[in-house]
């Protein structure tokens, strides 16, 4: 019996330590209380808004088939709407990922830039030169041209 | 104590959300009246309460009458549409834009007794990153709205919109790096406080003095992010009906409209915080005005806070009105011109701006 209590006590202590540990970790996140509150309130407001017409809106049952058609200039729509589209948009998305990731790398550098001084500037010049070379390359290959 | 902190955060969050919403609604009215002024017509002039008032009620139109009308409209979901994504898209168009404002400071600090309330919903160390992350989520609303509708026009608008928004996001992120270097922090409240000095005791040390080109690039990229004229290719009503929200009606359509205006407010709010001294009033410090020449006028604490809040709102509103002026002055670009401007002009310019800023900071020590 005592053994059992001892084990439970130990387990409780372990749990307590774990919980305080997690709470301690979350204490760093105290500054995010505002973000959480904004998310909650914002979600309620926007959900209420978006579903507003579904609740209060008028609803007619007549000529549903015609009403539910997608917009077209007077003709019945033919074929699937989600057809093929220019590969160029896809290319833009790929280029975006390449360049945007590099921008993210620049933010930490920009903050500690003053401490890094001239060596930091030279390193960033090298980085931007490589990035600029990449931009020049895709430009030259016509990836940025829209015809 | 913890509960009080949570309560204060909640009140601040509610206040900021209502501020953005009401500013957006007010802007909608300013836009209707302003565009009418520019195009030499009268504009919205029927708002009244049961017709008993002798004058026109102005933005009651956009605050009450329009939402009420839209609320009672039939909610159309076209045949073949993905019902869940069709519902999710307007939510994703508005929600990230609204929550962006959580990191934007709207005042210094309010002291009640011995409680110091920081006038910013979330005092984030990485404020700028949070803002960029949230505002870039809005692209999902556009692309999902276009995809879910099962309509060619919507899909074209959605694809155009996503390509345009991600292109200008790079220029936007790069343009802000110059400002981050100048201030040495990502914390928006710290940036706001850093702008409380005066060069030679006369000129307010606002970000635009350090970063004129950065501001210009940011503003252009910001207008492109809001998908407004001259960058309104995703909507392009003369070619794509209404673009990605062609198949939306009622409050869902209103949500897309609201996201347009709320994005304008966010862009203006960020530009104000980074380049126009945030909530700073020239020569106003915590205890009162310190005019050049040694004249000191003491101002009570509550009035200082109020003046700073009003200053922030006035600046944001002025930048919003500027965006509306741009919208009704410039014609729409062609799509290749829009993409060229983003990739071939703004991106290299922003890179150059960053490097020049770096060299200047190193030279000045």
PDB file of C-alpha atoms in Angstrom, chain A residues 3-142:
ATOM      1  CA  UNK A   3       4.615   1.404  -2.108  1.00  0.00           C
ATOM      2  CA  UNK A   4       1.631   2.356  -4.253  1.00  0.00           C
ATOM      3  CA  UNK A   5       1.260   5.741  -2.543  1.00  0.00           C
ATOM      4  CA  UNK A   6       4.977   6.318  -2.992  1.00  0.00           C
ATOM      5  CA  UNK A   7       4.704   5.572  -6.679  1.00  0.00           C
ATOM      6  CA  UNK A   8       1.662   7.820  -7.096  1.00  0.00           C
ATOM      7  CA  UNK A   9       3.412  10.590  -5.173  1.00  0.00           C
ATOM      8  CA  UNK A  10       6.424  10.270  -7.417  1.00  0.00           C
ATOM      9  CA  UNK A  11       4.251  10.238 -10.492  1.00  0.00           C
ATOM     10  CA  UNK A  12       2.388  13.293  -9.233  1.00  0.00           C
ATOM     11  CA  UNK A  13       5.660  15.085  -8.687  1.00  0.00           C
ATOM     12  CA  UNK A  14       6.825  14.155 -12.171  1.00  0.00           C
ATOM     13  CA  UNK A  15       3.565  15.421 -13.582  1.00  0.00           C
ATOM     14  CA  UNK A  16       3.809  18.595 -11.557  1.00  0.00           C
ATOM     15  CA  UNK A  17       7.343  19.165 -12.804  1.00  0.00           C
ATOM     16  CA  UNK A  18       6.248  18.536 -16.372  1.00  0.00           C
ATOM     17  CA  UNK A  19       3.314  20.936 -16.054  1.00  0.00           C
ATOM     18  CA  UNK A  20       5.435  23.714 -14.514  1.00  0.00           C
ATOM     19  CA  UNK A  21       8.009  23.104 -17.205  1.00  0.00           C
ATOM     20  CA  UNK A  22       5.395  23.518 -19.928  1.00  0.00           C
ATOM     21  CA  UNK A  23       3.962  26.580 -18.173  1.00  0.00           C
ATOM     22  CA  UNK A  24       7.491  27.995 -17.960  1.00  0.00           C
ATOM     23  CA  UNK A  25       7.981  27.431 -21.632  1.00  0.00           C
ATOM     24  CA  UNK A  26       4.700  29.183 -22.311  1.00  0.00           C
ATOM     25  CA  UNK A  27       5.682  32.127 -20.107  1.00  0.00           C
ATOM     26  CA  UNK A  28       7.929  33.146 -23.006  1.00  0.00           C
ATOM     27  CA  UNK A  29       4.777  33.221 -25.070  1.00  0.00           C
ATOM     28  CA  UNK A  30       3.087  35.711 -22.736  1.00  0.00           C
ATOM     29  CA  UNK A  31       3.461  38.380 -25.369  1.00  0.00           C
ATOM     30  CA  UNK A  32       1.261  36.237 -27.593  1.00  0.00           C
ATOM     31  CA  UNK A  33      -1.819  36.563 -25.352  1.00  0.00           C
ATOM     32  CA  UNK A  34      -2.822  39.534 -27.492  1.00  0.00           C
ATOM     33  CA  UNK A  35      -2.370  37.520 -30.664  1.00  0.00           C
ATOM     34  CA  UNK A  36      -4.508  34.688 -29.281  1.00  0.00           C
ATOM     35  CA  UNK A  37      -7.247  37.128 -28.217  1.00  0.00           C
ATOM     36  CA  UNK A  38      -7.178  38.842 -31.613  1.00  0.00           C
ATOM     37  CA  UNK A  39      -7.375  35.474 -33.363  1.00  0.00           C
ATOM     38  CA  UNK A  40     -10.350  34.399 -31.258  1.00  0.00           C
ATOM     39  CA  UNK A  41     -12.290  37.659 -31.604  1.00  0.00           C
ATOM     40  CA  UNK A  42     -11.353  38.044 -35.257  1.00  0.00           C
ATOM     41  CA  UNK A  43     -12.471  34.489 -36.041  1.00  0.00           C
ATOM     42  CA  UNK A  44     -15.842  35.095 -34.345  1.00  0.00           C
ATOM     43  CA  UNK A  45     -16.411  38.387 -36.171  1.00  0.00           C
ATOM     44  CA  UNK A  46     -15.387  37.094 -39.589  1.00  0.00           C
ATOM     45  CA  UNK A  47     -17.243  33.775 -39.220  1.00  0.00           C
ATOM     46  CA  UNK A  48     -20.370  35.665 -38.211  1.00  0.00           C
ATOM     47  CA  UNK A  49     -19.980  37.918 -41.170  1.00  0.00           C
ATOM     48  CA  UNK A  50     -19.300  35.229 -43.764  1.00  0.00           C
ATOM     49  CA  UNK A  51     -22.177  33.034 -42.624  1.00  0.00           C
ATOM     50  CA  UNK A  52     -24.531  36.028 -42.241  1.00  0.00           C
ATOM     51  CA  UNK A  53     -26.272  35.649 -45.575  1.00  0.00           C
ATOM     52  CA  UNK A  54     -26.527  31.876 -45.150  1.00  0.00           C
ATOM     53  CA  UNK A  55     -28.604  32.483 -42.024  1.00  0.00           C
ATOM     54  CA  UNK A  56     -30.532  35.673 -42.758  1.00  0.00           C
ATOM     55  CA  UNK A  57     -30.466  35.669 -46.553  1.00  0.00           C
ATOM     56  CA  UNK A  58     -33.491  35.081 -48.715  1.00  0.00           C
ATOM     57  CA  UNK A  59     -33.741  31.674 -50.371  1.00  0.00           C
ATOM     58  CA  UNK A  60     -35.845  30.940 -53.404  1.00  0.00           C
ATOM     59  CA  UNK A  61     -36.575  27.419 -54.594  1.00  0.00           C
ATOM     60  CA  UNK A  62     -37.855  28.229 -58.056  1.00  0.00           C
ATOM     61  CA  UNK A  63     -35.702  27.638 -61.148  1.00  0.00           C
ATOM     62  CA  UNK A  64     -32.816  26.414 -59.040  1.00  0.00           C
ATOM     63  CA  UNK A  65     -31.002  24.753 -61.952  1.00  0.00           C
ATOM     64  CA  UNK A  66     -30.727  28.007 -63.871  1.00  0.00           C
ATOM     65  CA  UNK A  67     -29.919  30.046 -60.800  1.00  0.00           C
ATOM     66  CA  UNK A  68     -27.086  27.800 -59.739  1.00  0.00           C
ATOM     67  CA  UNK A  69     -25.307  28.070 -63.073  1.00  0.00           C
ATOM     68  CA  UNK A  70     -21.975  29.850 -63.017  1.00  0.00           C
ATOM     69  CA  UNK A  71     -21.760  33.277 -64.561  1.00  0.00           C
ATOM     70  CA  UNK A  72     -21.374  33.279 -68.329  1.00  0.00           C
ATOM     71  CA  UNK A  73     -22.214  35.902 -70.920  1.00  0.00           C
ATOM     72  CA  UNK A  74     -25.724  34.626 -71.572  1.00  0.00           C
ATOM     73  CA  UNK A  75     -24.739  31.184 -72.893  1.00  0.00           C
ATOM     74  CA  UNK A  76     -24.782  27.955 -70.972  1.00  0.00           C
ATOM     75  CA  UNK A  77     -21.261  27.261 -69.763  1.00  0.00           C
ATOM     76  CA  UNK A  78     -19.536  24.318 -71.458  1.00  0.00           C
ATOM     77  CA  UNK A  79     -16.721  22.076 -70.325  1.00  0.00           C
ATOM     78  CA  UNK A  80     -14.905  22.013 -67.017  1.00  0.00           C
ATOM     79  CA  UNK A  81     -14.003  25.348 -65.495  1.00  0.00           C
ATOM     80  CA  UNK A  82     -10.795  24.144 -63.931  1.00  0.00           C
ATOM     81  CA  UNK A  83      -8.968  23.656 -67.182  1.00  0.00           C
ATOM     82  CA  UNK A  84      -5.327  24.145 -68.007  1.00  0.00           C
ATOM     83  CA  UNK A  85      -3.720  27.502 -67.425  1.00  0.00           C
ATOM     84  CA  UNK A  86      -0.481  29.093 -68.585  1.00  0.00           C
ATOM     85  CA  UNK A  87       2.596  27.436 -67.084  1.00  0.00           C
ATOM     86  CA  UNK A  88       4.005  30.901 -66.564  1.00  0.00           C
ATOM     87  CA  UNK A  89       2.015  31.399 -63.362  1.00  0.00           C
ATOM     88  CA  UNK A  90       3.566  28.210 -62.009  1.00  0.00           C
ATOM     89  CA  UNK A  91       7.022  29.540 -62.876  1.00  0.00           C
ATOM     90  CA  UNK A  92       6.303  32.741 -60.972  1.00  0.00           C
ATOM     91  CA  UNK A  93       5.342  30.671 -57.924  1.00  0.00           C
ATOM     92  CA  UNK A  94       8.639  28.747 -58.084  1.00  0.00           C
ATOM     93  CA  UNK A  95      10.663  31.944 -58.445  1.00  0.00           C
ATOM     94  CA  UNK A  96       8.732  33.388 -55.511  1.00  0.00           C
ATOM     95  CA  UNK A  97       9.768  30.540 -53.247  1.00  0.00           C
ATOM     96  CA  UNK A  98      13.440  30.939 -54.220  1.00  0.00           C
ATOM     97  CA  UNK A  99      13.531  34.696 -53.678  1.00  0.00           C
ATOM     98  CA  UNK A 100      11.252  34.858 -50.660  1.00  0.00           C
ATOM     99  CA  UNK A 101      13.373  32.368 -48.736  1.00  0.00           C
ATOM    100  CA  UNK A 102      16.403  34.549 -49.428  1.00  0.00           C
ATOM    101  CA  UNK A 103      14.544  37.589 -48.129  1.00  0.00           C
ATOM    102  CA  UNK A 104      13.852  35.710 -44.890  1.00  0.00           C
ATOM    103  CA  UNK A 105      17.611  35.097 -44.548  1.00  0.00           C
ATOM    104  CA  UNK A 106      18.228  38.825 -44.790  1.00  0.00           C
ATOM    105  CA  UNK A 107      16.064  39.800 -41.797  1.00  0.00           C
ATOM    106  CA  UNK A 108      18.321  38.389 -39.051  1.00  0.00           C
ATOM    107  CA  UNK A 109      21.285  39.972 -40.803  1.00  0.00           C
ATOM    108  CA  UNK A 110      19.522  43.358 -40.934  1.00  0.00           C
ATOM    109  CA  UNK A 111      18.955  43.318 -37.162  1.00  0.00           C
ATOM    110  CA  UNK A 112      22.513  42.534 -36.071  1.00  0.00           C
ATOM    111  CA  UNK A 113      24.006  44.426 -39.004  1.00  0.00           C
ATOM    112  CA  UNK A 114      25.547  47.127 -36.797  1.00  0.00           C
ATOM    113  CA  UNK A 115      27.424  44.567 -34.692  1.00  0.00           C
ATOM    114  CA  UNK A 116      28.696  42.749 -37.778  1.00  0.00           C
ATOM    115  CA  UNK A 117      30.099  45.930 -39.305  1.00  0.00           C
ATOM    116  CA  UNK A 118      32.080  45.877 -42.546  1.00  0.00           C
ATOM    117  CA  UNK A 119      32.680  42.079 -42.687  1.00  0.00           C
ATOM    118  CA  UNK A 120      28.919  41.572 -42.408  1.00  0.00           C
ATOM    119  CA  UNK A 121      28.314  44.050 -45.193  1.00  0.00           C
ATOM    120  CA  UNK A 122      30.812  42.290 -47.470  1.00  0.00           C
ATOM    121  CA  UNK A 123      29.193  38.940 -46.744  1.00  0.00           C
ATOM    122  CA  UNK A 124      25.771  40.328 -47.586  1.00  0.00           C
ATOM    123  CA  UNK A 125      27.172  41.928 -50.757  1.00  0.00           C
ATOM    124  CA  UNK A 126      28.374  38.476 -51.809  1.00  0.00           C
ATOM    125  CA  UNK A 127      24.997  36.960 -50.982  1.00  0.00           C
ATOM    126  CA  UNK A 128      23.125  39.642 -52.912  1.00  0.00           C
ATOM    127  CA  UNK A 129      25.554  39.301 -55.824  1.00  0.00           C
ATOM    128  CA  UNK A 130      24.701  35.600 -56.079  1.00  0.00           C
ATOM    129  CA  UNK A 131      21.003  36.424 -55.748  1.00  0.00           C
ATOM    130  CA  UNK A 132      21.364  39.155 -58.384  1.00  0.00           C
ATOM    131  CA  UNK A 133      23.138  36.698 -60.658  1.00  0.00           C
ATOM    132  CA  UNK A 134      20.190  34.333 -60.269  1.00  0.00           C
ATOM    133  CA  UNK A 135      17.767  37.127 -61.077  1.00  0.00           C
ATOM    134  CA  UNK A 136      19.811  38.131 -64.140  1.00  0.00           C
ATOM    135  CA  UNK A 137      19.826  34.491 -65.250  1.00  0.00           C
ATOM    136  CA  UNK A 138      16.052  33.971 -65.057  1.00  0.00           C
ATOM    137  CA  UNK A 139      15.579  37.387 -66.663  1.00  0.00           C
ATOM    138  CA  UNK A 140      17.911  36.461 -69.550  1.00  0.00           C
ATOM    139  CA  UNK A 141      16.223  33.087 -70.014  1.00  0.00           C
ATOM    140  CA  UNK A 142      12.911  34.865 -70.448  1.00  0.00           C
TER     141      UNK A 142
END
